PDB file of C-alpha atoms and ligand atoms in Angstrom:
ATOM      1  CA  MET A1243       0.000   0.000   0.000  1.00  0.00           C
ATOM      2  CA  LYS A1244       1.047   3.602  -0.527  1.00  0.00           C
ATOM      3  CA  LEU A1245       0.482   6.413   1.921  1.00  0.00           C
ATOM      4  CA  LEU A1246       0.222   9.909   0.470  1.00  0.00           C
ATOM      5  CA  TYR A1247       1.928  11.711   3.290  1.00  0.00           C
ATOM      6  CA  GLN A1248       3.395  15.034   4.337  1.00  0.00           C
ATOM      7  CA  THR A1249       6.349  15.334   6.692  1.00  0.00           C
ATOM      8  CA  HIS A1250       4.768  18.320   8.473  1.00  0.00           C
ATOM      9  CA  SER A1251       1.176  17.108   8.663  1.00  0.00           C
ATOM     10  CA  PRO A1252      -0.156  16.010  12.056  1.00  0.00           C
ATOM     11  CA  TYR A1253      -2.923  14.018  10.360  1.00  0.00           C
ATOM     12  CA  ALA A1254      -0.516  12.144   8.093  1.00  0.00           C
ATOM     13  CA  ARG A1255       1.777  11.448  11.020  1.00  0.00           C
ATOM     14  CA  LYS A1256      -1.185  10.140  13.008  1.00  0.00           C
ATOM     15  CA  ALA A1257      -1.911   7.546  10.299  1.00  0.00           C
ATOM     16  CA  LEU A1258       1.750   6.525  10.099  1.00  0.00           C
ATOM     17  CA  VAL A1259       2.230   6.357  13.878  1.00  0.00           C
ATOM     18  CA  PHE A1260      -0.894   4.212  14.032  1.00  0.00           C
ATOM     19  CA  ALA A1261       0.593   1.924  11.351  1.00  0.00           C
ATOM     20  CA  HIS A1262       3.773   1.601  13.422  1.00  0.00           C
ATOM     21  CA  GLU A1263       1.783   0.849  16.562  1.00  0.00           C
ATOM     22  CA  VAL A1264      -0.113  -2.008  14.908  1.00  0.00           C
ATOM     23  CA  GLY A1265       2.956  -3.393  13.146  1.00  0.00           C
ATOM     24  CA  LEU A1266       1.953  -2.420   9.613  1.00  0.00           C
ATOM     25  CA  ALA A1267       4.395   0.387   8.846  1.00  0.00           C
ATOM     26  CA  ASN A1268       6.569  -1.914   6.761  1.00  0.00           C
ATOM     27  CA  THR A1269       3.610  -2.574   4.433  1.00  0.00           C
ATOM     28  CA  LEU A1270       3.433   1.119   3.496  1.00  0.00           C
ATOM     29  CA  GLU A1271       5.357   3.067   0.892  1.00  0.00           C
ATOM     30  CA  VAL A1272       5.323   6.611   2.212  1.00  0.00           C
ATOM     31  CA  ILE A1273       5.141   9.293  -0.482  1.00  0.00           C
ATOM     32  CA  HIS A1274       5.509  12.947   0.442  1.00  0.00           C
ATOM     33  CA  GLN A1275       3.006  15.383  -1.087  1.00  0.00           C
ATOM     34  CA  GLU A1276       2.692  19.109  -0.471  1.00  0.00           C
ATOM     35  CA  THR A1277      -0.887  20.296  -0.069  1.00  0.00           C
ATOM     36  CA  SER A1278      -2.516  23.636   0.570  1.00  0.00           C
ATOM     37  CA  PRO A1279      -5.966  24.993  -0.243  1.00  0.00           C
ATOM     38  CA  THR A1280      -4.145  27.777  -2.120  1.00  0.00           C
ATOM     39  CA  LEU A1281      -1.868  25.460  -4.134  1.00  0.00           C
ATOM     40  CA  ARG A1282      -3.692  22.624  -5.803  1.00  0.00           C
ATOM     41  CA  ASN A1283      -1.984  19.227  -5.867  1.00  0.00           C
ATOM     42  CA  ASP A1284      -3.491  17.202  -8.714  1.00  0.00           C
ATOM     43  CA  VAL A1285      -1.932  13.926  -7.546  1.00  0.00           C
ATOM     44  CA  VAL A1286      -3.770  14.217  -4.236  1.00  0.00           C
ATOM     45  CA  PHE A1287      -7.011  15.485  -5.766  1.00  0.00           C
ATOM     46  CA  ALA A1288      -7.030  12.469  -8.088  1.00  0.00           C
ATOM     47  CA  GLU A1289      -7.399  10.264  -5.000  1.00  0.00           C
ATOM     48  CA  ASN A1290      -9.248  12.505  -2.533  1.00  0.00           C
ATOM     49  CA  PRO A1291     -11.776  15.135  -3.642  1.00  0.00           C
ATOM     50  CA  LEU A1292     -10.834  17.235  -0.618  1.00  0.00           C
ATOM     51  CA  GLY A1293      -7.237  17.516  -1.868  1.00  0.00           C
ATOM     52  CA  LYS A1294      -5.840  16.598   1.553  1.00  0.00           C
ATOM     53  CA  VAL A1295      -3.344  14.122   2.936  1.00  0.00           C
ATOM     54  CA  PRO A1296      -3.153  11.495   4.268  1.00  0.00           C
ATOM     55  CA  VAL A1297      -4.608   9.141   1.667  1.00  0.00           C
ATOM     56  CA  LEU A1298      -4.053   5.394   1.707  1.00  0.00           C
ATOM     57  CA  LEU A1299      -3.773   3.797  -1.724  1.00  0.00           C
ATOM     58  CA  ARG A1300      -4.611   0.107  -1.851  1.00  0.00           C
ATOM     59  CA  PRO A1301      -3.838  -2.210  -4.768  1.00  0.00           C
ATOM     60  CA  GLU A1302      -6.972  -2.860  -6.848  1.00  0.00           C
ATOM     61  CA  ARG A1303      -9.177  -1.024  -4.364  1.00  0.00           C
ATOM     62  CA  SER A1304     -10.432   2.506  -3.839  1.00  0.00           C
ATOM     63  CA  PRO A1305      -8.330   5.038  -1.908  1.00  0.00           C
ATOM     64  CA  ILE A1306      -9.051   5.576   1.762  1.00  0.00           C
ATOM     65  CA  PHE A1307      -9.118   8.956   3.500  1.00  0.00           C
ATOM     66  CA  ASP A1308      -9.108  10.706   5.965  1.00  0.00           C
ATOM     67  CA  SER A1309      -6.768   9.879   8.879  1.00  0.00           C
ATOM     68  CA  ASP A1310      -9.646   8.614  11.067  1.00  0.00           C
ATOM     69  CA  VAL A1311     -10.775   6.217   8.352  1.00  0.00           C
ATOM     70  CA  ILE A1312      -7.227   5.101   7.528  1.00  0.00           C
ATOM     71  CA  CYS A1313      -6.649   4.232  11.192  1.00  0.00           C
ATOM     72  CA  ALA A1314      -9.967   2.357  11.353  1.00  0.00           C
ATOM     73  CA  TYR A1315      -9.039   0.438   8.217  1.00  0.00           C
ATOM     74  CA  LEU A1316      -5.520  -0.412   9.393  1.00  0.00           C
ATOM     75  CA  ASP A1317      -7.016  -1.641  12.639  1.00  0.00           C
ATOM     76  CA  THR A1318      -8.814  -4.371  10.657  1.00  0.00           C
ATOM     77  CA  LEU A1319      -5.592  -5.601   9.059  1.00  0.00           C
ATOM     78  CA  HIS A1320      -3.640  -6.882  12.036  1.00  0.00           C
ATOM     79  CA  GLY A1321      -4.102  -9.699  14.477  1.00  0.00           C
ATOM     80  CA  GLY A1322      -3.178  -7.855  17.659  1.00  0.00           C
ATOM     81  CA  ARG A1323      -5.167  -5.880  20.209  1.00  0.00           C
ATOM     82  CA  ARG A1324      -7.479  -3.377  18.508  1.00  0.00           C
ATOM     83  CA  LEU A1325      -6.365   0.254  18.963  1.00  0.00           C
ATOM     84  CA  ILE A1326      -9.947   1.346  18.375  1.00  0.00           C
ATOM     85  CA  PRO A1327     -11.757  -0.407  21.206  1.00  0.00           C
ATOM     86  CA  GLU A1328     -14.754  -2.248  19.851  1.00  0.00           C
ATOM     87  CA  ALA A1329     -17.208  -1.610  22.659  1.00  0.00           C
ATOM     88  CA  GLY A1330     -17.796  -0.101  26.047  1.00  0.00           C
ATOM     89  CA  GLU A1331     -16.770   3.207  27.543  1.00  0.00           C
ATOM     90  CA  GLU A1332     -13.192   2.663  26.277  1.00  0.00           C
ATOM     91  CA  ARG A1333     -14.499   3.031  22.743  1.00  0.00           C
ATOM     92  CA  TRP A1334     -16.171   6.384  23.389  1.00  0.00           C
ATOM     93  CA  GLN A1335     -13.181   7.648  25.347  1.00  0.00           C
ATOM     94  CA  ALA A1336     -10.803   6.769  22.520  1.00  0.00           C
ATOM     95  CA  LEU A1337     -13.005   8.259  19.813  1.00  0.00           C
ATOM     96  CA  GLU A1338     -13.652  11.399  21.820  1.00  0.00           C
ATOM     97  CA  ALA A1339      -9.944  11.935  22.400  1.00  0.00           C
ATOM     98  CA  GLN A1340      -9.450  11.480  18.665  1.00  0.00           C
ATOM     99  CA  ALA A1341     -12.166  14.062  17.976  1.00  0.00           C
ATOM    100  CA  VAL A1342     -10.528  16.594  20.291  1.00  0.00           C
ATOM    101  CA  ALA A1343      -7.183  15.937  18.606  1.00  0.00           C
ATOM    102  CA  GLN A1344      -8.736  16.557  15.203  1.00  0.00           C
ATOM    103  CA  GLY A1345     -10.142  19.825  16.526  1.00  0.00           C
ATOM    104  CA  LEU A1346      -6.751  20.807  17.924  1.00  0.00           C
ATOM    105  CA  CYS A1347      -5.147  20.386  14.513  1.00  0.00           C
ATOM    106  CA  GLU A1348      -7.948  22.271  12.774  1.00  0.00           C
ATOM    107  CA  ALA A1349      -7.746  25.122  15.277  1.00  0.00           C
ATOM    108  CA  GLY A1350      -3.950  25.211  15.038  1.00  0.00           C
ATOM    109  CA  ILE A1351      -4.103  25.409  11.259  1.00  0.00           C
ATOM    110  CA  GLN A1352      -6.597  28.264  11.509  1.00  0.00           C
ATOM    111  CA  VAL A1353      -4.336  30.127  13.945  1.00  0.00           C
ATOM    112  CA  ARG A1354      -1.502  29.759  11.456  1.00  0.00           C
ATOM    113  CA  TRP A1355      -3.668  31.185   8.668  1.00  0.00           C
ATOM    114  CA  GLU A1356      -4.477  34.173  10.853  1.00  0.00           C
ATOM    115  CA  THR A1357      -0.864  34.734  11.949  1.00  0.00           C
ATOM    116  CA  VAL A1358       1.601  33.618   9.283  1.00  0.00           C
ATOM    117  CA  ARG A1359      -0.078  32.045   6.264  1.00  0.00           C
ATOM    118  CA  ARG A1360      -2.602  34.662   5.141  1.00  0.00           C
ATOM    119  CA  PRO A1361      -1.189  37.919   3.723  1.00  0.00           C
ATOM    120  CA  GLU A1362      -1.102  40.385   6.608  1.00  0.00           C
ATOM    121  CA  PRO A1363      -3.846  42.781   5.432  1.00  0.00           C
ATOM    122  CA  LEU A1364      -6.284  39.846   5.207  1.00  0.00           C
ATOM    123  CA  ARG A1365      -5.745  38.561   8.744  1.00  0.00           C
ATOM    124  CA  TYR A1366      -8.585  38.827  11.250  1.00  0.00           C
ATOM    125  CA  PRO A1367      -7.390  38.885  14.878  1.00  0.00           C
ATOM    126  CA  PRO A1368     -10.788  38.026  16.454  1.00  0.00           C
ATOM    127  CA  LEU A1369     -10.800  34.787  14.462  1.00  0.00           C
ATOM    128  CA  ARG A1370      -7.240  34.018  15.582  1.00  0.00           C
ATOM    129  CA  ASP A1371      -8.251  34.633  19.189  1.00  0.00           C
ATOM    130  CA  GLY A1372     -11.336  32.462  18.881  1.00  0.00           C
ATOM    131  CA  TYR A1373      -9.244  29.550  17.646  1.00  0.00           C
ATOM    132  CA  ILE A1374      -6.645  30.112  20.355  1.00  0.00           C
ATOM    133  CA  GLY A1375      -9.524  29.868  22.838  1.00  0.00           C
ATOM    134  CA  LYS A1376     -10.417  26.452  21.384  1.00  0.00           C
ATOM    135  CA  LEU A1377      -6.803  25.325  21.748  1.00  0.00           C
ATOM    136  CA  THR A1378      -6.478  26.334  25.374  1.00  0.00           C
ATOM    137  CA  ALA A1379      -9.894  24.918  26.344  1.00  0.00           C
ATOM    138  CA  SER A1380      -8.976  21.629  24.632  1.00  0.00           C
ATOM    139  CA  TYR A1381      -5.599  21.523  26.404  1.00  0.00           C
ATOM    140  CA  ASP A1382      -7.440  21.927  29.710  1.00  0.00           C
ATOM    141  CA  TRP A1383      -9.942  19.243  28.775  1.00  0.00           C
ATOM    142  CA  LEU A1384      -7.178  16.814  27.839  1.00  0.00           C
ATOM    143  CA  ASP A1385      -5.249  17.586  31.012  1.00  0.00           C
ATOM    144  CA  SER A1386      -8.240  16.540  33.104  1.00  0.00           C
ATOM    145  CA  HIS A1387      -9.929  13.930  30.865  1.00  0.00           C
ATOM    146  CA  LEU A1388      -7.318  12.019  28.850  1.00  0.00           C
ATOM    147  CA  ASP A1389      -7.104   8.416  30.084  1.00  0.00           C
ATOM    148  CA  VAL A1390      -3.343   8.480  30.433  1.00  0.00           C
ATOM    149  CA  ALA A1391      -3.084   5.118  32.209  1.00  0.00           C
ATOM    150  CA  SER A1392      -5.033   2.928  29.808  1.00  0.00           C
ATOM    151  CA  PRO A1393      -3.462   0.849  27.012  1.00  0.00           C
ATOM    152  CA  VAL A1394      -2.560   2.829  23.894  1.00  0.00           C
ATOM    153  CA  HIS A1395      -5.540   3.572  21.657  1.00  0.00           C
ATOM    154  CA  VAL A1396      -6.268   5.687  18.600  1.00  0.00           C
ATOM    155  CA  GLY A1397      -7.097   8.701  20.747  1.00  0.00           C
ATOM    156  CA  HIS A1398      -3.633   8.645  22.298  1.00  0.00           C
ATOM    157  CA  VAL A1399      -2.023   8.474  18.867  1.00  0.00           C
ATOM    158  CA  ALA A1400      -4.169  11.346  17.635  1.00  0.00           C
ATOM    159  CA  VAL A1401      -3.560  13.547  20.692  1.00  0.00           C
ATOM    160  CA  ALA A1402       0.191  12.937  20.721  1.00  0.00           C
ATOM    161  CA  THR A1403       0.587  13.705  17.021  1.00  0.00           C
ATOM    162  CA  ALA A1404      -1.585  16.815  17.394  1.00  0.00           C
ATOM    163  CA  LEU A1405       0.375  18.122  20.396  1.00  0.00           C
ATOM    164  CA  GLY A1406       3.686  17.294  18.704  1.00  0.00           C
ATOM    165  CA  TRP A1407       2.674  19.351  15.698  1.00  0.00           C
ATOM    166  CA  LEU A1408       1.355  22.275  17.772  1.00  0.00           C
ATOM    167  CA  GLU A1409       4.697  22.405  19.549  1.00  0.00           C
ATOM    168  CA  PHE A1410       6.639  21.995  16.295  1.00  0.00           C
ATOM    169  CA  ARG A1411       4.826  25.016  14.845  1.00  0.00           C
ATOM    170  CA  GLY A1412       5.258  27.161  17.969  1.00  0.00           C
ATOM    171  CA  LEU A1413       1.507  27.395  18.536  1.00  0.00           C
ATOM    172  CA  PRO A1414       0.177  28.212  22.020  1.00  0.00           C
ATOM    173  CA  ASP A1415       1.918  26.174  24.690  1.00  0.00           C
ATOM    174  CA  PHE A1416       0.062  23.232  26.195  1.00  0.00           C
ATOM    175  CA  ARG A1417       2.568  22.436  28.953  1.00  0.00           C
ATOM    176  CA  ARG A1418       2.451  25.231  31.474  1.00  0.00           C
ATOM    177  CA  GLY A1419       0.038  24.389  34.286  1.00  0.00           C
ATOM    178  CA  ARG A1420      -0.891  21.065  32.665  1.00  0.00           C
ATOM    179  CA  GLU A1421       1.668  18.692  34.075  1.00  0.00           C
ATOM    180  CA  ARG A1422      -0.434  15.585  33.744  1.00  0.00           C
ATOM    181  CA  LEU A1423      -0.825  16.132  30.007  1.00  0.00           C
ATOM    182  CA  ALA A1424       2.780  17.253  29.498  1.00  0.00           C
ATOM    183  CA  ASP A1425       4.182  14.253  31.373  1.00  0.00           C
ATOM    184  CA  TRP A1426       2.029  11.856  29.409  1.00  0.00           C
ATOM    185  CA  PHE A1427       3.073  13.503  26.128  1.00  0.00           C
ATOM    186  CA  ASP A1428       6.763  13.353  27.006  1.00  0.00           C
ATOM    187  CA  ARG A1429       6.451   9.642  27.717  1.00  0.00           C
ATOM    188  CA  PHE A1430       4.441   8.986  24.568  1.00  0.00           C
ATOM    189  CA  GLU A1431       6.980  10.841  22.429  1.00  0.00           C
ATOM    190  CA  GLN A1432       9.582   8.252  23.421  1.00  0.00           C
ATOM    191  CA  ARG A1433       7.650   5.466  21.727  1.00  0.00           C
ATOM    192  CA  ALA A1434       9.337   3.929  18.690  1.00  0.00           C
ATOM    193  CA  SER A1435       6.370   4.954  16.508  1.00  0.00           C
ATOM    194  CA  MET A1436       6.870   8.623  17.372  1.00  0.00           C
ATOM    195  CA  ARG A1437      10.636   8.507  17.105  1.00  0.00           C
ATOM    196  CA  ALA A1438      10.359   6.942  13.648  1.00  0.00           C
ATOM    197  CA  THR A1439       8.179   9.771  12.325  1.00  0.00           C
ATOM    198  CA  PRO A1440       9.748  13.161  13.127  1.00  0.00           C
ATOM    199  CA  LEU A1441       8.073  16.263  11.744  1.00  0.00           C
ATOM    200  CA  SER A1442       9.995  18.430   9.299  1.00  0.00           C
ATOM    201  CA  GLY A1443       9.494  21.026   6.601  1.00  0.00           C
ATOM    202  CA  ASP A1444       7.564  24.179   5.836  1.00  0.00           C
ATOM    203  CA  THR A1445       4.060  24.649   4.520  1.00  0.00           C
ATOM    204  CA  VAL A1446       4.027  25.616   0.862  1.00  0.00           C
ATOM    205  CA  ASP A1447       1.141  27.915   0.024  1.00  0.00           C
ATOM    206  CA  GLY A1448       0.294  29.525  -3.278  1.00  0.00           C
ATOM    207  CA  GLY A1449      -1.883  32.532  -3.890  1.00  0.00           C
ATOM    208  CA  VAL A1450      -0.853  36.121  -4.281  1.00  0.00           C
ATOM    209  CA  ARG A1451       2.859  36.723  -3.944  1.00  0.00           C
ATOM    210  CA  SER A1452       4.084  39.762  -2.091  1.00  0.00           C
ATOM    211  CA  PRO A1453       6.202  42.190  -4.144  1.00  0.00           C
ATOM    212  CA  GLY A1454       9.193  41.416  -1.945  1.00  0.00           C
ATOM    213  CA  GLY A1455       9.270  37.661  -2.488  1.00  0.00           C
ATOM    214  CA  ASP A1456       7.515  34.424  -1.737  1.00  0.00           C
ATOM    215  CA  ALA A1457       4.084  33.813  -0.336  1.00  0.00           C
ATOM    216  CA  PRO A1458       4.075  33.132   3.410  1.00  0.00           C
ATOM    217  CA  ARG A1459       5.549  29.768   4.364  1.00  0.00           C
TER     218      ARG A1459
HETATM  219  N1  GSH B 926      -9.635  15.494   8.466  1.00  0.00           N
HETATM  220  C1  GSH B 926      -8.466  15.244   7.673  1.00  0.00           C
HETATM  221  C2  GSH B 926      -7.619  16.495   7.611  1.00  0.00           C
HETATM  222  C3  GSH B 926      -6.449  16.349   6.649  1.00  0.00           C
HETATM  223  C4  GSH B 926      -5.769  17.690   6.382  1.00  0.00           C
HETATM  224  O1  GSH B 926      -6.306  18.777   6.649  1.00  0.00           O
HETATM  225  N2  GSH B 926      -4.549  17.606   5.853  1.00  0.00           N
HETATM  226  C5  GSH B 926      -3.809  18.804   5.524  1.00  0.00           C
HETATM  227  C6  GSH B 926      -2.330  18.622   5.771  1.00  0.00           C
HETATM  228  S1  GSH B 926      -1.980  18.899   7.455  1.00  0.00           S
HETATM  229  C7  GSH B 926      -4.002  19.083   4.057  1.00  0.00           C
HETATM  230  O2  GSH B 926      -3.715  18.236   3.236  1.00  0.00           O
HETATM  231  N3  GSH B 926      -4.461  20.304   3.736  1.00  0.00           N
HETATM  232  C8  GSH B 926      -4.645  20.735   2.395  1.00  0.00           C
HETATM  233  C9  GSH B 926      -5.908  21.541   2.239  1.00  0.00           C
HETATM  234  O3  GSH B 926      -6.530  21.912   3.241  1.00  0.00           O
HETATM  235  O4  GSH B 926      -6.261  21.807   1.088  1.00  0.00           O
HETATM  236  C10 GSH B 926      -7.690  14.050   8.230  1.00  0.00           C
HETATM  237  O5  GSH B 926      -7.893  13.714   9.397  1.00  0.00           O
HETATM  238  O6  GSH B 926      -6.941  13.395   7.493  1.00  0.00           O
END
């Protein structure tokens, strides 16, 4: 299988970390793709009408996206303990943590649009502040709600890859005053799956170029 990936995407990393955790990473050929809503990538659009990574390409079968669905699919391909619990409160806890992680990434991306990605005259500070409010409220929620002692599940993978990316991009800090969350994250980051998938690279946007040079990166 091929994974359309991006070395600086938290969602793509989530799918790849999940693959490592369930022992399937060696079945994937990882192919880097740059994506941005302002710079169309036809290779990605050919497989996903949303033009986003990650996308999992399967031989003789239709592509699978997004990261939630890729993880759910990979979870059906291995013989070990399911990382998406099949029933009970564990299931809802794992899926809810995953949902918060998805929201963290979305909010972080929006903050970046309103701070570095959008040309300065088009930025809207109240929107930036609203998304920062979602980040900090979600950090607080995770600090008190994340089931840090239970066996690794998809929610852990999603939260760790989201927090890793937020830190990588210098977005609002999640550590100060949230020791439980920070300690858990520091431990999770030591896992082989996380160490095998470091983030790197800049976002490549298109759109209007400033007279002085490139579009914001
Ligand atoms: N819900 C999707 C989000 C994927 C996503 O937003 N990927 C970003 C990279 S971090 C992307 O490809 N963005 C391009 C765009 O928004 O056009 C998932 O979980 O996979």
